[in-house]
CSV table of C-alpha atoms and ligand atoms in Angstrom, one decimal:
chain,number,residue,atom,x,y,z
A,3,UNK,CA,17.1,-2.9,-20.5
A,4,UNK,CA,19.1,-4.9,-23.4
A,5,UNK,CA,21.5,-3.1,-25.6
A,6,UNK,CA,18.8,-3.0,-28.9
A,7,UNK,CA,16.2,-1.3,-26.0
A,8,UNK,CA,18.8,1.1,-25.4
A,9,UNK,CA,19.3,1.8,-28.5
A,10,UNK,CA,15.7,2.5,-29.4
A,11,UNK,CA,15.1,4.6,-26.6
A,12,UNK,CA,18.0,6.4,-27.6
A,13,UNK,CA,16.5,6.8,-30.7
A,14,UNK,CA,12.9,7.7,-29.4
A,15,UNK,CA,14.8,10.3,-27.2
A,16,UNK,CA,16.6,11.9,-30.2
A,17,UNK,CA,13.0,12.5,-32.6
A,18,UNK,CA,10.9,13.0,-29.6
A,19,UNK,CA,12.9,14.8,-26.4
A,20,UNK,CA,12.6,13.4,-22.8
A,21,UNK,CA,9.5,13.2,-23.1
A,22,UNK,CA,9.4,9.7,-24.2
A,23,UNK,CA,9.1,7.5,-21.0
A,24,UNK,CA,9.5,3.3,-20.6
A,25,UNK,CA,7.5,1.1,-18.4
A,26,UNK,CA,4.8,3.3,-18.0
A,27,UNK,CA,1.9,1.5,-15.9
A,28,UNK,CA,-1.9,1.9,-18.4
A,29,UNK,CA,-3.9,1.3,-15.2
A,30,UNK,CA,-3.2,5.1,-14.6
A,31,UNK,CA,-4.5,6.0,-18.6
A,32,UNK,CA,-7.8,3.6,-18.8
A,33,UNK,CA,-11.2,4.6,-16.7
A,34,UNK,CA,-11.5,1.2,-15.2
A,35,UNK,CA,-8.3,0.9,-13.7
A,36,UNK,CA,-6.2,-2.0,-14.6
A,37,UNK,CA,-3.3,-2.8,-17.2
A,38,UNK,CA,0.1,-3.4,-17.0
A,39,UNK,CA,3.3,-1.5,-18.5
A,40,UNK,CA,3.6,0.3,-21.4
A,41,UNK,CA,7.7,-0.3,-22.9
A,42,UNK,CA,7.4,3.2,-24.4
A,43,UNK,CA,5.1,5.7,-23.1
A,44,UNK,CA,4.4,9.7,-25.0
A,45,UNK,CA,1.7,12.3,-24.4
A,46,UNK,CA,1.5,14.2,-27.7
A,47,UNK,CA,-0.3,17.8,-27.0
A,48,UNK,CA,-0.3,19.0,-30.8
A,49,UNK,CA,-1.1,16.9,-33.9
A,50,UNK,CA,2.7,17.6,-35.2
A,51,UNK,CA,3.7,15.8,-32.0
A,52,UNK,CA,1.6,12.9,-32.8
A,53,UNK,CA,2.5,12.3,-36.3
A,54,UNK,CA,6.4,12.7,-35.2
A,55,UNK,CA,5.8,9.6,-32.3
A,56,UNK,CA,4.1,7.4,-34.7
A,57,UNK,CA,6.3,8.1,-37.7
A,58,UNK,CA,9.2,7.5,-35.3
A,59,UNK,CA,7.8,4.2,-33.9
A,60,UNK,CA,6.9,3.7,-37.5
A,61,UNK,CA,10.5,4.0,-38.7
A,62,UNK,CA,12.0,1.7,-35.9
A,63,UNK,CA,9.4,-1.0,-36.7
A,64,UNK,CA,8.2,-0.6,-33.1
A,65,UNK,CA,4.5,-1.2,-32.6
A,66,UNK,CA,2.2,1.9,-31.5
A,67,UNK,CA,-1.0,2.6,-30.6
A,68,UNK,CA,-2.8,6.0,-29.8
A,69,UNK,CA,-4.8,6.3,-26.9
A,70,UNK,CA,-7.5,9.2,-26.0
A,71,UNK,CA,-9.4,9.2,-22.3
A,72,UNK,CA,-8.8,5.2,-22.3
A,73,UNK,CA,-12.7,4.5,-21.5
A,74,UNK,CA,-12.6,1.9,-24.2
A,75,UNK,CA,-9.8,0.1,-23.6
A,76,UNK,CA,-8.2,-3.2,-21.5
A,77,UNK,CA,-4.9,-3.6,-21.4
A,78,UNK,CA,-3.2,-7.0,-20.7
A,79,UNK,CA,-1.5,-7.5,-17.4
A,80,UNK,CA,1.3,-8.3,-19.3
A,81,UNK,CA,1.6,-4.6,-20.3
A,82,UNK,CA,2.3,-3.7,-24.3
A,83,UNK,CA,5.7,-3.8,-25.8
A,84,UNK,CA,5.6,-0.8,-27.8
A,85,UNK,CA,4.7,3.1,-27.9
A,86,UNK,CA,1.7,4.2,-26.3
A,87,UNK,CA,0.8,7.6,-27.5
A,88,UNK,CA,-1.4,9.3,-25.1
A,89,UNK,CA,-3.4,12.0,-27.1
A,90,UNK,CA,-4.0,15.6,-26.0
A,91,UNK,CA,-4.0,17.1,-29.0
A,92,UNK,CA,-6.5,20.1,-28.5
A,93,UNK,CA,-6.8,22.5,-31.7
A,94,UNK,CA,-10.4,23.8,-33.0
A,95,UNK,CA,-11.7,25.4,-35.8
A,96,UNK,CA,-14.9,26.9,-36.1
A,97,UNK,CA,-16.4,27.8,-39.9
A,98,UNK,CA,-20.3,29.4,-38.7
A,99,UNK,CA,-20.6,30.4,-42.4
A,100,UNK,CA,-20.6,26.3,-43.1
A,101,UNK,CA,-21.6,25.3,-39.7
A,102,UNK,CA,-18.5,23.1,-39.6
A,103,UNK,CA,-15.6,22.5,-37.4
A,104,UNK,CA,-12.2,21.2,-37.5
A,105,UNK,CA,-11.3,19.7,-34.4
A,106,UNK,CA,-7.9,17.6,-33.4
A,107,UNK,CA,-8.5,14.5,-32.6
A,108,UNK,CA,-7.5,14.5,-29.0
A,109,UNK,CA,-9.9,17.2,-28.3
A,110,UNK,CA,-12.6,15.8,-25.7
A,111,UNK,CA,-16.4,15.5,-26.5
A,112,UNK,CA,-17.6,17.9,-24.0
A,113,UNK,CA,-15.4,20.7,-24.4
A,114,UNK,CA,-16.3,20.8,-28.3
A,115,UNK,CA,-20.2,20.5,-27.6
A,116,UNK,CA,-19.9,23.7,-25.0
A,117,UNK,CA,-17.5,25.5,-27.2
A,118,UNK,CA,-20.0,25.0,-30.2
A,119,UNK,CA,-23.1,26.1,-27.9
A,120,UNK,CA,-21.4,29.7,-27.1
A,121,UNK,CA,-21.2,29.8,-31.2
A,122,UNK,CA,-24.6,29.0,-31.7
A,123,UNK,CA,-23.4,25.6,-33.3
A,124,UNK,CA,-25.1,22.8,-32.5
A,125,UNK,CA,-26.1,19.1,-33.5
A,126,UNK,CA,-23.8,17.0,-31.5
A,127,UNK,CA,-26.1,17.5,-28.2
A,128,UNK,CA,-26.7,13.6,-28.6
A,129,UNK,CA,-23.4,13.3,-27.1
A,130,UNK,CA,-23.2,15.6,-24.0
A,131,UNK,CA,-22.0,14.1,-20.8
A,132,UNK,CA,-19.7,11.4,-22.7
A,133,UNK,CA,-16.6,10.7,-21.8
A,134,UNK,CA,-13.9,10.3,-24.4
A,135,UNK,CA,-12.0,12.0,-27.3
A,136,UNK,CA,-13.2,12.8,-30.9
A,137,UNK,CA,-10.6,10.3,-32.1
A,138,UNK,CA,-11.6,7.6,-29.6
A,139,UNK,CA,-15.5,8.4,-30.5
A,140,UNK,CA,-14.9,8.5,-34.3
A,141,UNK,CA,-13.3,5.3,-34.2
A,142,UNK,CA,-15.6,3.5,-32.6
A,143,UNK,CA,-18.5,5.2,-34.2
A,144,UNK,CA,-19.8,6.3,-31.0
A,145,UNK,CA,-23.9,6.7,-31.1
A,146,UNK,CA,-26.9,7.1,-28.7
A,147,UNK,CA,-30.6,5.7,-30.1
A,148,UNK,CA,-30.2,6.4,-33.6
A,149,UNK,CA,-27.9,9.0,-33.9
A,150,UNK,CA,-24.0,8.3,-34.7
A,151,UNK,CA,-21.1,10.5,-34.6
A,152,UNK,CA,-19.6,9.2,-38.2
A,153,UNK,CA,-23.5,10.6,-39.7
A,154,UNK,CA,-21.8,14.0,-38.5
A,155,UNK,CA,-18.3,13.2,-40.3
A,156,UNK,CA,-17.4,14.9,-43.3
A,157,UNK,CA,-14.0,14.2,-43.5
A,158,UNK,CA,-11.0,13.2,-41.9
A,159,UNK,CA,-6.8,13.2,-41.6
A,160,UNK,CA,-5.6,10.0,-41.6
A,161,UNK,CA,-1.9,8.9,-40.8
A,162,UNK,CA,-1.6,5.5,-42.4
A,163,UNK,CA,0.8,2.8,-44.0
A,164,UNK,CA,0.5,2.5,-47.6
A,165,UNK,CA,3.0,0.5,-49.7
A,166,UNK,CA,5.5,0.2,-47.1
A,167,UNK,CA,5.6,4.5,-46.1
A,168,UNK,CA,3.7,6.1,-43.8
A,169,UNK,CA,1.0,8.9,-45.5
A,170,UNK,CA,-1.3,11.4,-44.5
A,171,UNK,CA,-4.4,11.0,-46.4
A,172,UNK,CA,-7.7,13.3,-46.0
A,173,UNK,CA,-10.8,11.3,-46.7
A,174,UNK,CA,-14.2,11.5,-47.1
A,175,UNK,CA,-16.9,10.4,-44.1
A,176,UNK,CA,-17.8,7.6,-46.4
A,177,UNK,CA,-14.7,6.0,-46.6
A,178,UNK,CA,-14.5,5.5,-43.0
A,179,UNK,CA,-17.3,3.2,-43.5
A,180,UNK,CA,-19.0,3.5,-40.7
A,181,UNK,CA,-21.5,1.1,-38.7
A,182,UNK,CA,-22.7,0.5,-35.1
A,183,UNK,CA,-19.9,0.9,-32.7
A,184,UNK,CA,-17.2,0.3,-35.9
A,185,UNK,CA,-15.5,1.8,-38.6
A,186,UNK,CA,-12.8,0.7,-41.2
A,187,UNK,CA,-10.4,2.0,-38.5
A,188,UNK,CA,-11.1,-0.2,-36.0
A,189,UNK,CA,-11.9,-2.7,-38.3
A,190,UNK,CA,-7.8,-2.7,-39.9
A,191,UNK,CA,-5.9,-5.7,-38.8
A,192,UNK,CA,-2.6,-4.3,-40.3
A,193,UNK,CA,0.3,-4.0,-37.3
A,194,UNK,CA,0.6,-0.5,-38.5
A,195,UNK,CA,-2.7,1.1,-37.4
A,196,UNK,CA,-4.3,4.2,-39.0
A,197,UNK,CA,-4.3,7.2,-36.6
A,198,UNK,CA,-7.0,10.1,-37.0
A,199,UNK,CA,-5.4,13.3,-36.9
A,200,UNK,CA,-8.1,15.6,-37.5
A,201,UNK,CA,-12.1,15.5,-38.1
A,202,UNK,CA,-14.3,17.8,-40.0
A,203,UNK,CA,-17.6,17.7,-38.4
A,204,UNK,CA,-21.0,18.8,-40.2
A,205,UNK,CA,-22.6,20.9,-37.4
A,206,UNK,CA,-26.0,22.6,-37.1
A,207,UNK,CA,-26.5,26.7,-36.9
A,208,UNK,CA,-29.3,26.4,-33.5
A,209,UNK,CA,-29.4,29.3,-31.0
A,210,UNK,CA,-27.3,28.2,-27.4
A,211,UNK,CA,-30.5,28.7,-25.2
A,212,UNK,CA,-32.0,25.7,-27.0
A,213,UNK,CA,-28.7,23.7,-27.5
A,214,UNK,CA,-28.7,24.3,-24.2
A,215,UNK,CA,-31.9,22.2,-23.0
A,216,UNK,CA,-31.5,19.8,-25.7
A,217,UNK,CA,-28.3,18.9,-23.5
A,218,UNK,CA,-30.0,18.6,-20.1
A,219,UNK,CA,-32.4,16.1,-22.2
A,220,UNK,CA,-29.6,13.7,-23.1
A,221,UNK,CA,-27.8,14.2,-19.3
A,222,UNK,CA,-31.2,13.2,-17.9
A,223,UNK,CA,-32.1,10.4,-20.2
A,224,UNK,CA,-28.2,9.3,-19.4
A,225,UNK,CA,-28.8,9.3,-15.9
A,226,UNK,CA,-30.3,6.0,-15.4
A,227,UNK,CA,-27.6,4.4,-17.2
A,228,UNK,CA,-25.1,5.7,-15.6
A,229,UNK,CA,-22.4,3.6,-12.5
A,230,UNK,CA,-21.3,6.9,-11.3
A,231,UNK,CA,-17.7,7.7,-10.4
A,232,UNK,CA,-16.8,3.9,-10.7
A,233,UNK,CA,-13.7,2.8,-12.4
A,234,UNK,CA,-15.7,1.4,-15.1
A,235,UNK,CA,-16.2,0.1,-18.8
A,236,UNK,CA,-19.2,0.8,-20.0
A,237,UNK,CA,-21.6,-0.5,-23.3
A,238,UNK,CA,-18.7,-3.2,-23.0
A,239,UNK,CA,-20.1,-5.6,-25.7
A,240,UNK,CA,-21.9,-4.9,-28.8
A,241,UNK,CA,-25.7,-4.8,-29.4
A,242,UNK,CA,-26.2,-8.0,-31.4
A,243,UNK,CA,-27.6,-7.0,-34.6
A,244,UNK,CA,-30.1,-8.9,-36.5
A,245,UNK,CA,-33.3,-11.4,-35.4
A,246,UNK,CA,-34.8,-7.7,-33.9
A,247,UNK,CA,-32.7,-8.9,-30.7
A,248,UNK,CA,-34.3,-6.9,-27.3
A,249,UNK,CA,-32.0,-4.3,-26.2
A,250,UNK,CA,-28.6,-5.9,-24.8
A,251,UNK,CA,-29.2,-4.6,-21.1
A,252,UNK,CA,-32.3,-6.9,-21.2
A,253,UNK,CA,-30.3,-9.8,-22.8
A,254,UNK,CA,-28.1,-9.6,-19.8
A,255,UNK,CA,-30.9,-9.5,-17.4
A,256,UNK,CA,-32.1,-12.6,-18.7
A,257,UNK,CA,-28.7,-14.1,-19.2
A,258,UNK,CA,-28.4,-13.8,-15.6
A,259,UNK,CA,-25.4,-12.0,-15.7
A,260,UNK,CA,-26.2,-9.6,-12.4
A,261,UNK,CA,-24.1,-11.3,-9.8
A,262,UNK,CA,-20.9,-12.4,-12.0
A,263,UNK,CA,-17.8,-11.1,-9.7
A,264,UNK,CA,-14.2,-12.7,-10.6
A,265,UNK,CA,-11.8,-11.3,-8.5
A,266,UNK,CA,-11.6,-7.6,-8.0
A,267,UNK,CA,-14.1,-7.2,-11.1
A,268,UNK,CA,-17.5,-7.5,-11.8
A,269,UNK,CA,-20.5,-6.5,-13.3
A,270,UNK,CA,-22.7,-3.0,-12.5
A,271,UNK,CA,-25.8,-3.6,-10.9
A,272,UNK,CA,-27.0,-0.5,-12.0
A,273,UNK,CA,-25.9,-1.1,-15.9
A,274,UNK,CA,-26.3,-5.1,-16.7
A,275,UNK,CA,-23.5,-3.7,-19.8
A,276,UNK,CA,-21.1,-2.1,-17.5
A,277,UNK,CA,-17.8,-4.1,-16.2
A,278,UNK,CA,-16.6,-2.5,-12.6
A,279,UNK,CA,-13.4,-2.9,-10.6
A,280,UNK,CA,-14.9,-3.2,-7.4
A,281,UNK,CA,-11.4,-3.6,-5.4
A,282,UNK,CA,-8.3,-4.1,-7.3
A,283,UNK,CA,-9.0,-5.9,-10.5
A,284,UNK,CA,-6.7,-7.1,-12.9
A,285,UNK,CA,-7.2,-6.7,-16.5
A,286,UNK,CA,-7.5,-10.6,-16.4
A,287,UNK,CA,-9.9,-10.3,-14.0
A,288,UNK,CA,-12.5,-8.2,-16.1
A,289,UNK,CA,-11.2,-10.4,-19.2
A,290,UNK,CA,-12.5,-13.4,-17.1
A,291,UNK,CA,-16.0,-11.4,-16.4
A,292,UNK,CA,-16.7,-11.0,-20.0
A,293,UNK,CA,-16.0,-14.3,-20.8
A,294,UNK,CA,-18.5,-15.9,-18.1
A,295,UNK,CA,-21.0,-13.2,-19.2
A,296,UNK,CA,-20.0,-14.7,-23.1
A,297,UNK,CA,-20.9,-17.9,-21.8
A,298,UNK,CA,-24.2,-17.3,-19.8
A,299,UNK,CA,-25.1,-15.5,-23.0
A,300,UNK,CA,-24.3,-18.3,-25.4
A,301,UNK,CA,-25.9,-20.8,-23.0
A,302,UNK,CA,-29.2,-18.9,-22.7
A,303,UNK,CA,-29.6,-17.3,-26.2
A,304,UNK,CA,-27.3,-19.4,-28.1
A,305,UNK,CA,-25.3,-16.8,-29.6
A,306,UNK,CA,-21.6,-15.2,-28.8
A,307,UNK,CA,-21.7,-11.5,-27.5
A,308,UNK,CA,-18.9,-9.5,-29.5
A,309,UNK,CA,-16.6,-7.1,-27.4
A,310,UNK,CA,-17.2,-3.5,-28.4
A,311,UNK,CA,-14.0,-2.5,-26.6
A,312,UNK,CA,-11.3,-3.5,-27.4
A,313,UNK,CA,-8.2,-5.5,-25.3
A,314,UNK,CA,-5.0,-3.9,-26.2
A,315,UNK,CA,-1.5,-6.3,-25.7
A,316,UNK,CA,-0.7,-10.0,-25.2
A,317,UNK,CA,-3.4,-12.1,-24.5
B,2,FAD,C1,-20.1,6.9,-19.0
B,2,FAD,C2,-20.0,6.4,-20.4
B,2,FAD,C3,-21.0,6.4,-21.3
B,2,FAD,C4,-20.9,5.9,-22.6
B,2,FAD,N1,-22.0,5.9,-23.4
B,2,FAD,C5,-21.8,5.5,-24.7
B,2,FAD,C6,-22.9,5.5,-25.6
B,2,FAD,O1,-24.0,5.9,-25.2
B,2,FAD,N2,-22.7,5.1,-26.8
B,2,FAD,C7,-21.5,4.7,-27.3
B,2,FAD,O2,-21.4,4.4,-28.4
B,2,FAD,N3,-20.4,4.7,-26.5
B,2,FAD,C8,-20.6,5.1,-25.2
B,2,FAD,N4,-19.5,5.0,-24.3
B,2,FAD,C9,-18.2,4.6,-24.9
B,2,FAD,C10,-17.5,5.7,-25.7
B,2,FAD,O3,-17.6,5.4,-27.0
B,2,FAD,C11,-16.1,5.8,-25.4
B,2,FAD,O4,-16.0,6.0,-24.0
B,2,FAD,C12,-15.3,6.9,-26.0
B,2,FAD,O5,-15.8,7.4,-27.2
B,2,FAD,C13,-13.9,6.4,-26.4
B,2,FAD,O6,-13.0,7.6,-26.4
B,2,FAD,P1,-11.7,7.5,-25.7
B,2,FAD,O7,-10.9,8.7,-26.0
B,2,FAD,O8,-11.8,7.1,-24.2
B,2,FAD,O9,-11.0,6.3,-26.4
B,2,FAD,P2,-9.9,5.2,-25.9
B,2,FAD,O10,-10.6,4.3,-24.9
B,2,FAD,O11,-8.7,5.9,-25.4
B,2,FAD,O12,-9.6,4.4,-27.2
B,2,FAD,C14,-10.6,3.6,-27.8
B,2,FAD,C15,-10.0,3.0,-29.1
B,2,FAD,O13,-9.9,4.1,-30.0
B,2,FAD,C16,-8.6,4.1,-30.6
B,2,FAD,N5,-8.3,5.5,-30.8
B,2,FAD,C17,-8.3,6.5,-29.9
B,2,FAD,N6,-7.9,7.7,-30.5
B,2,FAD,C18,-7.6,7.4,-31.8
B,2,FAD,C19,-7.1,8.1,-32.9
B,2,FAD,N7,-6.8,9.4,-32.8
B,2,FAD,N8,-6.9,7.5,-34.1
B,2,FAD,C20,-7.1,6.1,-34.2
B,2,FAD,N9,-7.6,5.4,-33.2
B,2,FAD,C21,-7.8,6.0,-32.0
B,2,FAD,C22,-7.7,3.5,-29.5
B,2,FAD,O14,-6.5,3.0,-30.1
B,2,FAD,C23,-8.6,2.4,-29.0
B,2,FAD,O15,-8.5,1.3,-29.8
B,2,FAD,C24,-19.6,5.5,-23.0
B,2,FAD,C25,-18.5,5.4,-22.1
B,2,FAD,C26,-18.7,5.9,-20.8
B,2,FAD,C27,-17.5,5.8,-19.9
């Protein structure tokens, strides 16, 4: 460690206790199993504790990025040199009388959709049996068919840079312009990205028993889809929009795209839009998967794919 990492550390330790670690290894924070070192490495478990990391990272000019269940995300081998924030963050807030809920953004999917059946809240059954945290899921506008979390949105926390200072805004759904598998969020180029805090979610007054089935629908319907306990990344690229383009899986299947295997990675057979790490993979390893998968794309349909998750570090 050089004297200016000291120092930040130091610094890190000071605003955020020992709980700040270094060269954490990501493979052990991302569902498919690869990605080097994070330099700086904090689990926040209440939103205070989140908006003290990143306004701490903010303030040392150190580059940060909050993670949730890390089913979305491939970090280089190279690792990231900045503050990971791992988010745990777990506060919920039921309103029946609206049929609304506030909910922290490191709250998981499941545990909001079976805490809002035993309230006889519904309308997020869509979702059941997803991995992955509010925050993760609003950001990338998660949706099954035609439903969409961000249709469910009302408004949201935001920490973001503004002018040079960091702010907490609370904004609209609109704003968040959402669209399939995006929103401005994920959309923001700046170094300094916006972190959701906290969402306000439009939910639906239904009675549990039929919340309920309406959840054993979408598990079942899921079912087919699914690779199991695999360390995997699924709905990896983007459903092409536009020219009423087949569904993607069927793309793939006619791409060819079944037997790609580079290294310790390679694609599901059991979902065509599903990278695995079969034994070992490197993040370069499923990086060089989607890129032959890119290619026998491009060369049968003559179009480029588009990553729906996203790779996180030096590339
Ligand atoms: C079995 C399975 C089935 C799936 N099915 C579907 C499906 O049908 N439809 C679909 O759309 N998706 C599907 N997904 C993908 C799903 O969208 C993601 O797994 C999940 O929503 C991402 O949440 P996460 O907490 O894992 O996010 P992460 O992977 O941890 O993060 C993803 C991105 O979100 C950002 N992020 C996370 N939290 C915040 C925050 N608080 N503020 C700002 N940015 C944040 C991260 O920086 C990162 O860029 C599926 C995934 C799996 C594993």
């Amino acid at each position: 460690m050089n004297k200016n990492e000291d120092n930040t550390l130091r610094y890190f330790q000071q605003e955020l206790g020992d709980g700040i670690t270094r060269e954490i290894s990501l493979s052990d924070y991302t569902r498919v199993g690869v990605g080097g070192k994070a330099k700086y490495f904090y689990v926040s478990s209440t939103i205070d504790d989140l908006t003290n990391a990143i306004g701490t990272a903010f303030s040392l000019g150190v580059p940060y990025q909050v993670v949730g269940e890390g089913n979305d995300i491939v970090p280089s081998d190279a690792g990231y040199e900045g503050l990971i924030v791992k988010n745990v963050s777990s506060n919920i807030v039921f309103s029946p009388d609206m049929s609304e809920v506030v909910v922290d953004s490191g709250v998981g999917l499941s545990r909001l959709i079976n805490l809002a059946a035993s309230r006889d809240m519904g309308g997020l059954e869509f979702l059941a049996g997803m991995p992955g945290t509010v925050g993760g899921a609003v950001y990338g506008n998660y949706g099954v068919g035609d439903y969409a979390l961000g249709d469910y949105v009302k408004s949201a926390t935001v920490l973001m840079e503004r002018q040079g200072e960091l702010i907490i805004g609370n904004f609209p759904g609109k704003w968040m312009n959402f669209g399939p598998s995006t929103s401005k969020l994920k959309e923001t180029t700046s170094k300094f990205r916006p972190v959701i805090l906290t969402v306000r979610l439009q939910l639906a007054r239904r009675r549990k028993d039929e919340i309920l089935s309406l959840i054993q629908d979408s598990l079942l319907a899921r079912q087919a889809e699914s690779v199991g306990d695999q360390r995997a990344i699924r709905n990896f690229f983007k459903q092409p929009s536009g020219k009423n383009y087949p569904p993607i899986d069927h793309l793939l299947n006619e791409a060819g795209v079944r037997r790609v295997r580079i290294g310790g990675a390679g694609v599901s057979k059991r979902n065509l839009n599903a990278i695995i790490n079969l034994k070992n993979a490197t993040s370069s390893d499923v990086w060089e998967v989607a890129q032959r998968i890119k290619e026998l794309v491009a060369e049968r349909f003559g179009f480029a794919l588009e990553e729906r998750v996203e790779y996180l570090g030096k590339w």
